[in-house]
Coordinates of C-alpha atoms (C1' of nucleotides) in Angstrom, one line a residue:
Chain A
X223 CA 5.0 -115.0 214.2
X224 CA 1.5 -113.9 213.7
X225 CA -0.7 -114.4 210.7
X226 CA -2.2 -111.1 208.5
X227 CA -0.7 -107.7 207.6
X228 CA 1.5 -105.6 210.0
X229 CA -0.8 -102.9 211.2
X230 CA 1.8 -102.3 213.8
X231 CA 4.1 -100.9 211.9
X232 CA 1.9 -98.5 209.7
X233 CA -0.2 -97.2 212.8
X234 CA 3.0 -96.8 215.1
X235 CA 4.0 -94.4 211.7
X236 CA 0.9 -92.5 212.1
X237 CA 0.9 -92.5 215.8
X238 CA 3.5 -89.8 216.2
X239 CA 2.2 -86.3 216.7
X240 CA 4.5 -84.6 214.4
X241 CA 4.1 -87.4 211.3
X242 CA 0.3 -87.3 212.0
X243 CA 0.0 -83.2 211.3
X244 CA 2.1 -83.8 208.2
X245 CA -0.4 -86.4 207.2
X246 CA -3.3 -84.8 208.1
X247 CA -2.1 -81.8 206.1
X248 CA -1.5 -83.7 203.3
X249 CA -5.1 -84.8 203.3
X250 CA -5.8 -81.5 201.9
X251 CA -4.7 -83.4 198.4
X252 CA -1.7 -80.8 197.6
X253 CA 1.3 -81.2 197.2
X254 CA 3.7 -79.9 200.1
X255 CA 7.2 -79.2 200.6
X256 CA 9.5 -80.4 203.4
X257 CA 9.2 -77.0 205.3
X258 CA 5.6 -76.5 204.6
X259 CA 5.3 -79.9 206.6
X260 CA 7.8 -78.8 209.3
X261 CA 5.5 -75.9 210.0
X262 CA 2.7 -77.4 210.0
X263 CA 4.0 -80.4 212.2
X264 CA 5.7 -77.6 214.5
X265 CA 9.2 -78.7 214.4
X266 CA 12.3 -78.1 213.1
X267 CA 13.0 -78.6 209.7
X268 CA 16.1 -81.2 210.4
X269 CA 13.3 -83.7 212.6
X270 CA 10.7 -82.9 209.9
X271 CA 13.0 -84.5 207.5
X272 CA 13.9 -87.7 209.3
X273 CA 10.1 -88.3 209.7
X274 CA 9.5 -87.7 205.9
X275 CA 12.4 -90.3 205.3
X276 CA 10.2 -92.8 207.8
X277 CA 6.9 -91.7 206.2
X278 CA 8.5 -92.7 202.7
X279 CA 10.2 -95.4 203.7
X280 CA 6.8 -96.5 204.8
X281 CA 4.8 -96.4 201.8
X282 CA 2.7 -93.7 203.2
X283 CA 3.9 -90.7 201.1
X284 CA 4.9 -90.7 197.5
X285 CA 8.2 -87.3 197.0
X286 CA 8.5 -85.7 193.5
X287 CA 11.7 -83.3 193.1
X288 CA 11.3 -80.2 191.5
X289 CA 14.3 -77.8 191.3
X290 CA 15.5 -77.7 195.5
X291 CA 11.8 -78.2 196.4
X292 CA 10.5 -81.6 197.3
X293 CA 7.4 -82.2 197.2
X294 CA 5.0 -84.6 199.2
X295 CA 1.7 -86.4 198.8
X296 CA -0.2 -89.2 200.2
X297 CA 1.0 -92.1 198.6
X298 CA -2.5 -93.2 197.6
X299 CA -6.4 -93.1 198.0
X300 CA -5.7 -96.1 200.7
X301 CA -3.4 -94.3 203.3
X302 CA -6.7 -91.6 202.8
X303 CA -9.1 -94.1 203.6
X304 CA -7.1 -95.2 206.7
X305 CA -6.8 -91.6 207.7
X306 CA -10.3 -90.8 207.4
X307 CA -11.3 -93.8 209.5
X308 CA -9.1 -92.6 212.0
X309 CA -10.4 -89.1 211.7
X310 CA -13.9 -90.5 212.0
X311 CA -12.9 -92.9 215.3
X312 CA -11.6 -90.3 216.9
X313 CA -14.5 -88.1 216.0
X314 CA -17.1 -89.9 217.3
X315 CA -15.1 -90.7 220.1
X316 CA -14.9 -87.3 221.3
X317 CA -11.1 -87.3 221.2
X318 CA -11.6 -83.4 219.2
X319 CA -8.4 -82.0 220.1
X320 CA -9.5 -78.2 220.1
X321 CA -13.2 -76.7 220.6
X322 CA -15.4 -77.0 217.6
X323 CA -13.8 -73.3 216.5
X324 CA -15.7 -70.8 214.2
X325 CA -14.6 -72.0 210.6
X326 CA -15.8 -75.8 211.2
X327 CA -19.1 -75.2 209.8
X328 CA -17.5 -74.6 207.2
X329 CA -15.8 -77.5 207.0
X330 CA -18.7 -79.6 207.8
X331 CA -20.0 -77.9 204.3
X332 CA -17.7 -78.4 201.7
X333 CA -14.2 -79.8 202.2
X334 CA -11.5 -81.0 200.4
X335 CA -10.8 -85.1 201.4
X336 CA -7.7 -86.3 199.7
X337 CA -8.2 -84.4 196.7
X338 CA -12.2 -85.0 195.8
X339 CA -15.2 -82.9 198.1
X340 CA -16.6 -84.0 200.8
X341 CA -18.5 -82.8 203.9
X342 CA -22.2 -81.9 203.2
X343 CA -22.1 -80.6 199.5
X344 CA -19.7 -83.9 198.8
X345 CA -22.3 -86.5 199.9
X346 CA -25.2 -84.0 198.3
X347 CA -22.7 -84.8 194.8
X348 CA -22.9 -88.4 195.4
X349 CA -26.4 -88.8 196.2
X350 CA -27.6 -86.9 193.4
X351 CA -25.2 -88.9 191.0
X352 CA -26.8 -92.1 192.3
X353 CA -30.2 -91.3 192.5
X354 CA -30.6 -90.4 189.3
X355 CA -29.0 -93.3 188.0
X356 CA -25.5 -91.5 186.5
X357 CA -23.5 -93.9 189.5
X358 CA -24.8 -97.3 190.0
X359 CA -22.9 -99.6 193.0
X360 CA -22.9 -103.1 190.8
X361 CA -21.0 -106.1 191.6
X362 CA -17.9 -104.8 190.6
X363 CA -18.3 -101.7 193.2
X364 CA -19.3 -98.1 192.0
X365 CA -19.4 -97.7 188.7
X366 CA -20.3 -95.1 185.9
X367 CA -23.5 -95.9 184.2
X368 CA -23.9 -95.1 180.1
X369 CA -26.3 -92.3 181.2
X370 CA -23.9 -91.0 183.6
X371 CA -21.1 -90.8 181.0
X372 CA -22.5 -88.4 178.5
X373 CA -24.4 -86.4 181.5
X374 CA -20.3 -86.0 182.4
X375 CA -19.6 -85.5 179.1
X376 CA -21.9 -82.9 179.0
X377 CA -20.6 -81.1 181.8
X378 CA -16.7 -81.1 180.2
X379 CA -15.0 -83.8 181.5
X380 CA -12.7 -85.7 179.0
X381 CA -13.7 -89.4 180.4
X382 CA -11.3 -90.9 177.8
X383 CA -8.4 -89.2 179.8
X384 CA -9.7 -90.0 182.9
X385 CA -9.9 -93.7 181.8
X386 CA -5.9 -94.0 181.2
X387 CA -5.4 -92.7 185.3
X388 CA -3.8 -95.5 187.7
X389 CA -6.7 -94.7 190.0
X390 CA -10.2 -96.1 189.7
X391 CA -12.6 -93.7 188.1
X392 CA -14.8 -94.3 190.9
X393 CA -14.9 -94.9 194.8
X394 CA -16.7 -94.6 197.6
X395 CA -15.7 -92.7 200.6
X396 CA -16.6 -92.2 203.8
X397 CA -17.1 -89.0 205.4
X398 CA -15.9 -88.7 209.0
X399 CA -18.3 -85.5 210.2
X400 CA -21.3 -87.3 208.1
X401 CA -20.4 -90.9 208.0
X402 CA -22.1 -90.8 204.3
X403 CA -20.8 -92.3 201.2
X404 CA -19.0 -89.3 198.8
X405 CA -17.3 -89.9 195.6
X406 CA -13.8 -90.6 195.1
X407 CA -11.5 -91.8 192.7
X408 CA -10.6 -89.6 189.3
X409 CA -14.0 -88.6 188.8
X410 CA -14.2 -87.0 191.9
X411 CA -11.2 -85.4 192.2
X412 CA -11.8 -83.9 188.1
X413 CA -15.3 -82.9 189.5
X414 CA -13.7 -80.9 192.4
X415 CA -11.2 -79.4 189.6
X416 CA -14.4 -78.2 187.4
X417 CA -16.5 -76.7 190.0
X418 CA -13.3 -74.4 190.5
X419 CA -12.6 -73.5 186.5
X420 CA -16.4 -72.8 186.8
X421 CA -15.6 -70.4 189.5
X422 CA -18.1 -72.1 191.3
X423 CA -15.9 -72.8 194.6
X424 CA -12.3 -72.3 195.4
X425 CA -10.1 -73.5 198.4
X426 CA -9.3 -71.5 201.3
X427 CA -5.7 -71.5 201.3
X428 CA -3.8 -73.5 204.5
X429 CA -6.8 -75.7 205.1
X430 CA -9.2 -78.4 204.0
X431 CA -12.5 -76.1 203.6
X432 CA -14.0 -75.5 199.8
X433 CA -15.6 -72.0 199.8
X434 CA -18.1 -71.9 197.5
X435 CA -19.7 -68.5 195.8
X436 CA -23.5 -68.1 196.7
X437 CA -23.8 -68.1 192.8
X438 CA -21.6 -71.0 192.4
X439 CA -23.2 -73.0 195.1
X440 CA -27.0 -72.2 194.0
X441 CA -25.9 -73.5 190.4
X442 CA -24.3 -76.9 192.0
X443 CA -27.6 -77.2 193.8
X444 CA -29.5 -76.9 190.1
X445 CA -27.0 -79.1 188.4
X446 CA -27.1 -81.8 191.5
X447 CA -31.1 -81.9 192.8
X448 CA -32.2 -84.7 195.4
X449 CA -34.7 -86.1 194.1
X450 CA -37.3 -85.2 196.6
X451 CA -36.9 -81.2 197.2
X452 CA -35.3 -78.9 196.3
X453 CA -32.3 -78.3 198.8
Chain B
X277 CA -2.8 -76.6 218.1
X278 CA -4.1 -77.9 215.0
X279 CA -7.9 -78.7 214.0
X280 CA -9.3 -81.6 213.7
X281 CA -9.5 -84.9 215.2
X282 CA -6.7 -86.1 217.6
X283 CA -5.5 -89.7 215.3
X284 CA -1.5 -89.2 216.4
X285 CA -3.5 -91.1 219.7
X286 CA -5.4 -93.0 218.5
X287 CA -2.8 -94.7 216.1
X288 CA -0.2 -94.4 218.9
X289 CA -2.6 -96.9 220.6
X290 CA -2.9 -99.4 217.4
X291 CA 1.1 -99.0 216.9
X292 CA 2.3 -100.8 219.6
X293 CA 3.2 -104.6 218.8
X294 CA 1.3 -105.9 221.4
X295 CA -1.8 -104.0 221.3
X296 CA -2.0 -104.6 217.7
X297 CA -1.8 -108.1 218.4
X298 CA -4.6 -107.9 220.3
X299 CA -6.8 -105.9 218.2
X300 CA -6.1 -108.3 215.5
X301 CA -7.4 -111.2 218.0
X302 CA -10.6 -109.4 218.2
X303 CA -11.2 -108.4 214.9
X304 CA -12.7 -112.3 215.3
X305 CA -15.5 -110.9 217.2
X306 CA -15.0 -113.4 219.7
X307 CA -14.7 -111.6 223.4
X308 CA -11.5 -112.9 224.8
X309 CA -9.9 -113.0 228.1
X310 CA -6.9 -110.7 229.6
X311 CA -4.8 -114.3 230.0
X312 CA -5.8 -114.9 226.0
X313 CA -5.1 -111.8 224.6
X314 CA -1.6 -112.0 226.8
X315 CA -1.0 -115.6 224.9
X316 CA -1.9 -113.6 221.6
X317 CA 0.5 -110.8 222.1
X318 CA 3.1 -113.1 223.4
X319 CA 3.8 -111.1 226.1
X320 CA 3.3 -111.3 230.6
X321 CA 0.1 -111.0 232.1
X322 CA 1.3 -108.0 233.7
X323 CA 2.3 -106.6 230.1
X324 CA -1.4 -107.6 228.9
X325 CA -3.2 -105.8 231.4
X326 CA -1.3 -102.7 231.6
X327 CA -2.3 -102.5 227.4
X328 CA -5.4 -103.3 228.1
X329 CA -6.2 -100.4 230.5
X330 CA -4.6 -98.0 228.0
X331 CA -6.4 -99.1 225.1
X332 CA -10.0 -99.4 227.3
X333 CA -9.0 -95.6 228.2
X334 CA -8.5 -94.9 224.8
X335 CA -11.8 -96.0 223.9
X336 CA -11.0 -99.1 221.8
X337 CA -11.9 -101.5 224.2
X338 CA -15.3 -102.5 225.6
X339 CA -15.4 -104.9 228.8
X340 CA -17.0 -106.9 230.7
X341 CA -16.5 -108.6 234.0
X342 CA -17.6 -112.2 234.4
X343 CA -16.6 -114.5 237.6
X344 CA -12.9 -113.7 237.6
X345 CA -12.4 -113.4 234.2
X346 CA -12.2 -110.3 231.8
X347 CA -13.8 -111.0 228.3
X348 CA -12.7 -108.0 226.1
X349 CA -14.8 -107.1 222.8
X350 CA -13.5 -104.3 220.3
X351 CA -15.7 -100.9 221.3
X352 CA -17.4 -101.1 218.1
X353 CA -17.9 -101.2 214.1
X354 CA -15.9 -98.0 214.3
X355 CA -12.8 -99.2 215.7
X356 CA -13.2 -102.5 213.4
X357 CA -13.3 -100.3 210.2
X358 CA -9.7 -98.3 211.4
X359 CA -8.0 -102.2 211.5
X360 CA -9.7 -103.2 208.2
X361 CA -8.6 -100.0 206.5
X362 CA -5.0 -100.5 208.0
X363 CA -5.0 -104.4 207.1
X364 CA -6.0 -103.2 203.6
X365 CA -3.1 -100.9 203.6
X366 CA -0.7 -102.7 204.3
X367 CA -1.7 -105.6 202.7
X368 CA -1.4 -103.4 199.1
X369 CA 1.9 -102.3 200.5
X370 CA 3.5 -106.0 200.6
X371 CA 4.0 -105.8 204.1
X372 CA 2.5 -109.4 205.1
X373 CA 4.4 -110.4 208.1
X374 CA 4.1 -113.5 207.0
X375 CA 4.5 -115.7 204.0
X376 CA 1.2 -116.3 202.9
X377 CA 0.3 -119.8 204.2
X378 CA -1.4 -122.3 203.2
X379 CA -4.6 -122.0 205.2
X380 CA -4.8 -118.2 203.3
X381 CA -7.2 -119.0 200.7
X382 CA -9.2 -120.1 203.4
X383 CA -9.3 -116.9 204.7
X384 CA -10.0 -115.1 201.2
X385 CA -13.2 -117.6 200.7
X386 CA -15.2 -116.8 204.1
X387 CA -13.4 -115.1 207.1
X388 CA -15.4 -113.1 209.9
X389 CA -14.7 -109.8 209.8
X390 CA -15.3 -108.0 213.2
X391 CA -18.7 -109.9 213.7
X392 CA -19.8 -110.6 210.3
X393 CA -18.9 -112.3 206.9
X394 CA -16.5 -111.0 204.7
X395 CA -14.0 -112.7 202.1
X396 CA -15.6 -114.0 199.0
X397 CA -18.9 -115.2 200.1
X398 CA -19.1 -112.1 202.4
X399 CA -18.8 -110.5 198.8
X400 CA -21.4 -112.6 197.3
X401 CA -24.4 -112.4 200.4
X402 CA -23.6 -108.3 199.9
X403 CA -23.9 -108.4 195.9
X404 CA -26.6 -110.9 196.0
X405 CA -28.8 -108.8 198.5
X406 CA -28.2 -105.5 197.1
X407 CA -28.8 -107.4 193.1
X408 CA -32.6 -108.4 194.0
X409 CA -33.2 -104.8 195.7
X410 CA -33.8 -106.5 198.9
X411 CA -30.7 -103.8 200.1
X412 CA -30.8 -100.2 198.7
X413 CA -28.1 -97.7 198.7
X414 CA -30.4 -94.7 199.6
X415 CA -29.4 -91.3 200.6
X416 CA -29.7 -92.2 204.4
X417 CA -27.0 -94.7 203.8
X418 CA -27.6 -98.8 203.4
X419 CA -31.0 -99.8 204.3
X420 CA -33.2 -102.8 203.8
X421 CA -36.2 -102.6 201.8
X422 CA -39.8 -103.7 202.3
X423 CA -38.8 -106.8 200.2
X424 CA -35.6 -106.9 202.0
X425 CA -37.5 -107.1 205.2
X426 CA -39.7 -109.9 204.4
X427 CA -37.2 -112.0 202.7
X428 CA -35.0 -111.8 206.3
X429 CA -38.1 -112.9 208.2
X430 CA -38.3 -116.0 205.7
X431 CA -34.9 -116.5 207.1
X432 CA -36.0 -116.7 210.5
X433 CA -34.4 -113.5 211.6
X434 CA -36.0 -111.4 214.0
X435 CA -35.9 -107.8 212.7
X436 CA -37.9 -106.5 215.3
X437 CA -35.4 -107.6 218.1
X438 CA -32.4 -106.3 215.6
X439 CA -33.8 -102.8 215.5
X440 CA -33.5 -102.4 219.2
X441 CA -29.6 -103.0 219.0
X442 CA -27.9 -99.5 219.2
X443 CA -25.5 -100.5 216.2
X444 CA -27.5 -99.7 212.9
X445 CA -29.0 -102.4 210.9
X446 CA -26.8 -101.9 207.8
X447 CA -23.5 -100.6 206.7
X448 CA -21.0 -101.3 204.8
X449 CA -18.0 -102.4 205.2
X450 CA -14.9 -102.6 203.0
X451 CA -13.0 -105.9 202.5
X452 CA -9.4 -105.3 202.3
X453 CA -8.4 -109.2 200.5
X454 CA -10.8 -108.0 198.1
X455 CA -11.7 -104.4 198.3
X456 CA -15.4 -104.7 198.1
X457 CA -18.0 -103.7 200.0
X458 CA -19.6 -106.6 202.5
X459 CA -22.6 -106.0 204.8
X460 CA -22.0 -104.9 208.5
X461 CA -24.4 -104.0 211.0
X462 CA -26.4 -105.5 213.1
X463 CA -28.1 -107.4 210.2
X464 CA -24.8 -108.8 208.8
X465 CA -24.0 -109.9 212.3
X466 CA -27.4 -112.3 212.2
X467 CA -26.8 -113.5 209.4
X468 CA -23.7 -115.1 210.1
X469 CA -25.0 -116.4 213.6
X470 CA -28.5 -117.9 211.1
X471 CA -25.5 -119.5 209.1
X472 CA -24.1 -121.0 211.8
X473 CA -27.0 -121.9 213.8
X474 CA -28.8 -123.5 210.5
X475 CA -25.2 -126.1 210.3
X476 CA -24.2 -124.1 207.3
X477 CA -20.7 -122.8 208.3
X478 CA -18.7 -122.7 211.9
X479 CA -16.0 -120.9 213.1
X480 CA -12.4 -122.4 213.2
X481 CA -11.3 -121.9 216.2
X482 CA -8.6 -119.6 217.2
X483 CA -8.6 -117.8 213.8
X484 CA -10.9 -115.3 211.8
X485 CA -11.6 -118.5 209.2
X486 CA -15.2 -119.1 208.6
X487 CA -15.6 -122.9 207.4
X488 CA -18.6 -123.3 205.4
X489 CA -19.4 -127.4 204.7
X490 CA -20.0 -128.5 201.5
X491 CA -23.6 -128.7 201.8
X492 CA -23.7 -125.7 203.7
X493 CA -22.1 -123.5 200.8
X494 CA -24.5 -125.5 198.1
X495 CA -27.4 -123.8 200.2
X496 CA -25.8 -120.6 200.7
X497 CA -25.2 -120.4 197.1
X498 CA -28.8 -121.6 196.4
X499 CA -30.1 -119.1 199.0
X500 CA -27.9 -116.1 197.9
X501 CA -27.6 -116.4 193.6
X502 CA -26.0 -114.1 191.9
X503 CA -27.9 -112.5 188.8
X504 CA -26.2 -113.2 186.0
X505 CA -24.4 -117.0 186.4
X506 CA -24.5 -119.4 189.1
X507 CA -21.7 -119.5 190.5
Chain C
dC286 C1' 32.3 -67.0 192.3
dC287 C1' 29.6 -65.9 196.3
dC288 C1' 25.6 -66.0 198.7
dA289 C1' 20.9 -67.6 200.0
dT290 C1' 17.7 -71.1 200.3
dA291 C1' 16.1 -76.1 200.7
dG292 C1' 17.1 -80.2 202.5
dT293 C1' 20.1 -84.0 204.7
dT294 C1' 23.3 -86.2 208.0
dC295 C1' 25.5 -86.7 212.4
dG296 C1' 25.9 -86.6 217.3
dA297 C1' 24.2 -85.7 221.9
dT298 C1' 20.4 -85.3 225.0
dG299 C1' 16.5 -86.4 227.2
dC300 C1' 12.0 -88.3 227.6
dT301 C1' 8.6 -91.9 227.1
dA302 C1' 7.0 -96.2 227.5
dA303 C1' 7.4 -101.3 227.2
dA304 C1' 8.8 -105.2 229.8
dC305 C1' 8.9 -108.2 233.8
dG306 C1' 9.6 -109.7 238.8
dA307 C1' 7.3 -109.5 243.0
dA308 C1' 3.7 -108.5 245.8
dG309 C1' -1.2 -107.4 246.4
dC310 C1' -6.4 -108.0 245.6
dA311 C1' -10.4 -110.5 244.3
dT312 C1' -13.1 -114.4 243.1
dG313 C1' -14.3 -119.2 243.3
dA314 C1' -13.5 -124.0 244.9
dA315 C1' -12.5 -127.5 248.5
Chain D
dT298 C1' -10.2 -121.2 256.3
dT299 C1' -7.0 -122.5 252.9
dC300 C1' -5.6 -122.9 248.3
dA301 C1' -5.6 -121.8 243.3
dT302 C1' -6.6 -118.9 239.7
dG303 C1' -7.2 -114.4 237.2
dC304 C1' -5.9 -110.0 237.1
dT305 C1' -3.8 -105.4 238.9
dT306 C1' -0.3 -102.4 241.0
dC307 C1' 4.4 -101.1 242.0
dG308 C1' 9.2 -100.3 241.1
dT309 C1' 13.1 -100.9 238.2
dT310 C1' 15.5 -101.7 234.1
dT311 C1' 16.1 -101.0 229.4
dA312 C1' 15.6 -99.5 224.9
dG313 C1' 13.9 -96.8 221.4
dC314 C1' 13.2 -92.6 219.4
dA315 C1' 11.9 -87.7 218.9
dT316 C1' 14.2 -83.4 219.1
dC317 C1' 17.5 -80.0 217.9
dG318 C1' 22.3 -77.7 217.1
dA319 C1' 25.8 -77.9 214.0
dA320 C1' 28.0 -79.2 210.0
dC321 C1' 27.3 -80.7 205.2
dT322 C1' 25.3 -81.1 200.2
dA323 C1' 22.7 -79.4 196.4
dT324 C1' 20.2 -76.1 193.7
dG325 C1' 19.4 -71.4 191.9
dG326 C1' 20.3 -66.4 191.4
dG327 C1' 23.2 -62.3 190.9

DNA sequence: CCCATAGTTCGATGCTAAACGAAGCATGAA
DNA sequence: TTCATGCTTCGTTTAGCATCGAACTATGGG
């Protein structure tokens, strides 16, 4: 009865408690099984599964089957984006739902969104990407510049297999602690997935933070300079 | 229980048919009455109201008392982004509510978006700005450069009055018809009032269309050129 | 084959919230 | 004051849906 898209029916999805901890687990990028979600949605694993049913049914999760595991993701970078802007509305509206505990500096640092980094060392990425030129946001939105391709290619990522991917090699982001610009799309996530075969950072297992190794961190800092000091 | 923001709320608040009915009025920027958003949501006054407190006490609403009305605004850019994200959503999805009419190209050419321009020419001002370096993608976020600055007070705008507003001057915001990035902010939001003072474009009442008349778009196009062709 | 684990389906229960009629305030006009 | 309009509050009805126990299916291992 009503013109444009039925953000009813997505947000009412997302608007249950137990569906939204799935979700926001699922942020974290990997791949989760129905239990894994029950727990961390605190409920049984029989109500856990009608809820995954509605999620799918939904076009919010994307289910892979793998022996008598299934596995679930986030259907795409677009239910991330709409998750994030929640995260960030709720964020700046005060609406935390425990104290600021010990581990959420951490957070604020380096995080996983989705499956690229975010948080302080994510928007450090992008803004040393685009300042020197590597990212450049043309018409056609962010895009990989010629310089930026063999300074990539220089730090071991296969650009030609990035290239066949569904998902846009680049994206913006927007943090929801920082309200900055990171980096998304395949580059970003096969950035994430070199700083950890360099050893450089790993993630904390059961949550969203990206630990990274005083070493590791002091050589993203030298590989990724602002251009005015030195970090 | 869990970290991290509290969204199972917040999109608890959007899911409801109503409420999203009305949050979808406002996305026109418009401040609307309890009695129009009732009309919009196709439900009782009594129904309205009761929505309306919940979603002022959930922080989406802003209002204002004037005579015996209500007007009610959206609380912010914030709250705008969330419905664009889920517009864009579940517009990818295929879940239109509605076959796609024939006034919808109108809406993909020039629709408001919150309080500013999006759709293609929304597209084009962004591009066209950011193309001639009057807009630069720093690492404080969007901002508008010295050239920027003097090109708007060509225009006629009144930066100085702007800066006072507590929304920043520039942000981005994503277009979900076209997934691009379009100019927000309290800058964006001028622009679209200069277009409509100057006779360029008006509001069609009742809907998120922006009409732009013939000449009108000639000198938008003129005063907005893309580099390479023209358009 | 038997057992354990992972997940689904069914049915019953109970809670939440949306909806509206009717009455109650408040504001503005005559 | 009286009336009309705009909105709110109250109370009731109704419907949807989240939850879980219990039974069922499927996969893998010994």
């Amino acid at each position: 009865m009503k013109e444009g898209p039925d953000i009813a029916r997505l947000a009412a999805l997302i608007g249950d408690p137990a569906r939204a901890n799935m979700l926001t687990a699922l942020m974290s990028g990997k791949a989760l099984t129905a239990s894994e979600l029950a727990a961390e949605a605190g409920v049984t694993l029989q109500t856990a599964s009608a809820h995954l049913a509605k999620l799918d049914q939904g076009g919010l999760l994307r289910q892979r089957k793998q022996g008598r595991h299934k596995y679930f993701t986030l259907a795409g970078s677009e239910v991330a984006a709409v998750l994030e802007a929640l995260m960030g509305l709720a964020a700046g509206a005060g609406h935390l739902r425990s104290r600021t505990g010990p581990r959420d500096p951490e957070l604020r640092k380096a995080r996983v969104c989705y499956n690229h980094l975010a948080g302080d060392l994510g928007i450090r990425l992008y803004d040393s990407l685009v300042a020197r030129g590597f990212l450049t946001l043309g018409e056609a939105g962010l895009d990989l510049s010629e310089a930026g391709r063999s300074f990539m290619q220089r730090f071991d990522l296969d650009l030609a297999d990035l290239a066949t991917r569904r998902s846009p090699l680049c994206r913006e982001c927007l943090d929801w602690s920082e309200r900055r610009s990171h980096l998304a799309g395949s580059l970003g996530r096969a950035l994430l997935g070199r700083f950890e075969d360099l050893g450089w950072a790993r993630r904390v297992e059961g949550t969203r933070i990206v630990r990274f190794s005083p070493k590791g961190e002091a050589a993203f800092r030298r590989r990724f300079p602002l251009s005015g000091q030195g970090g």
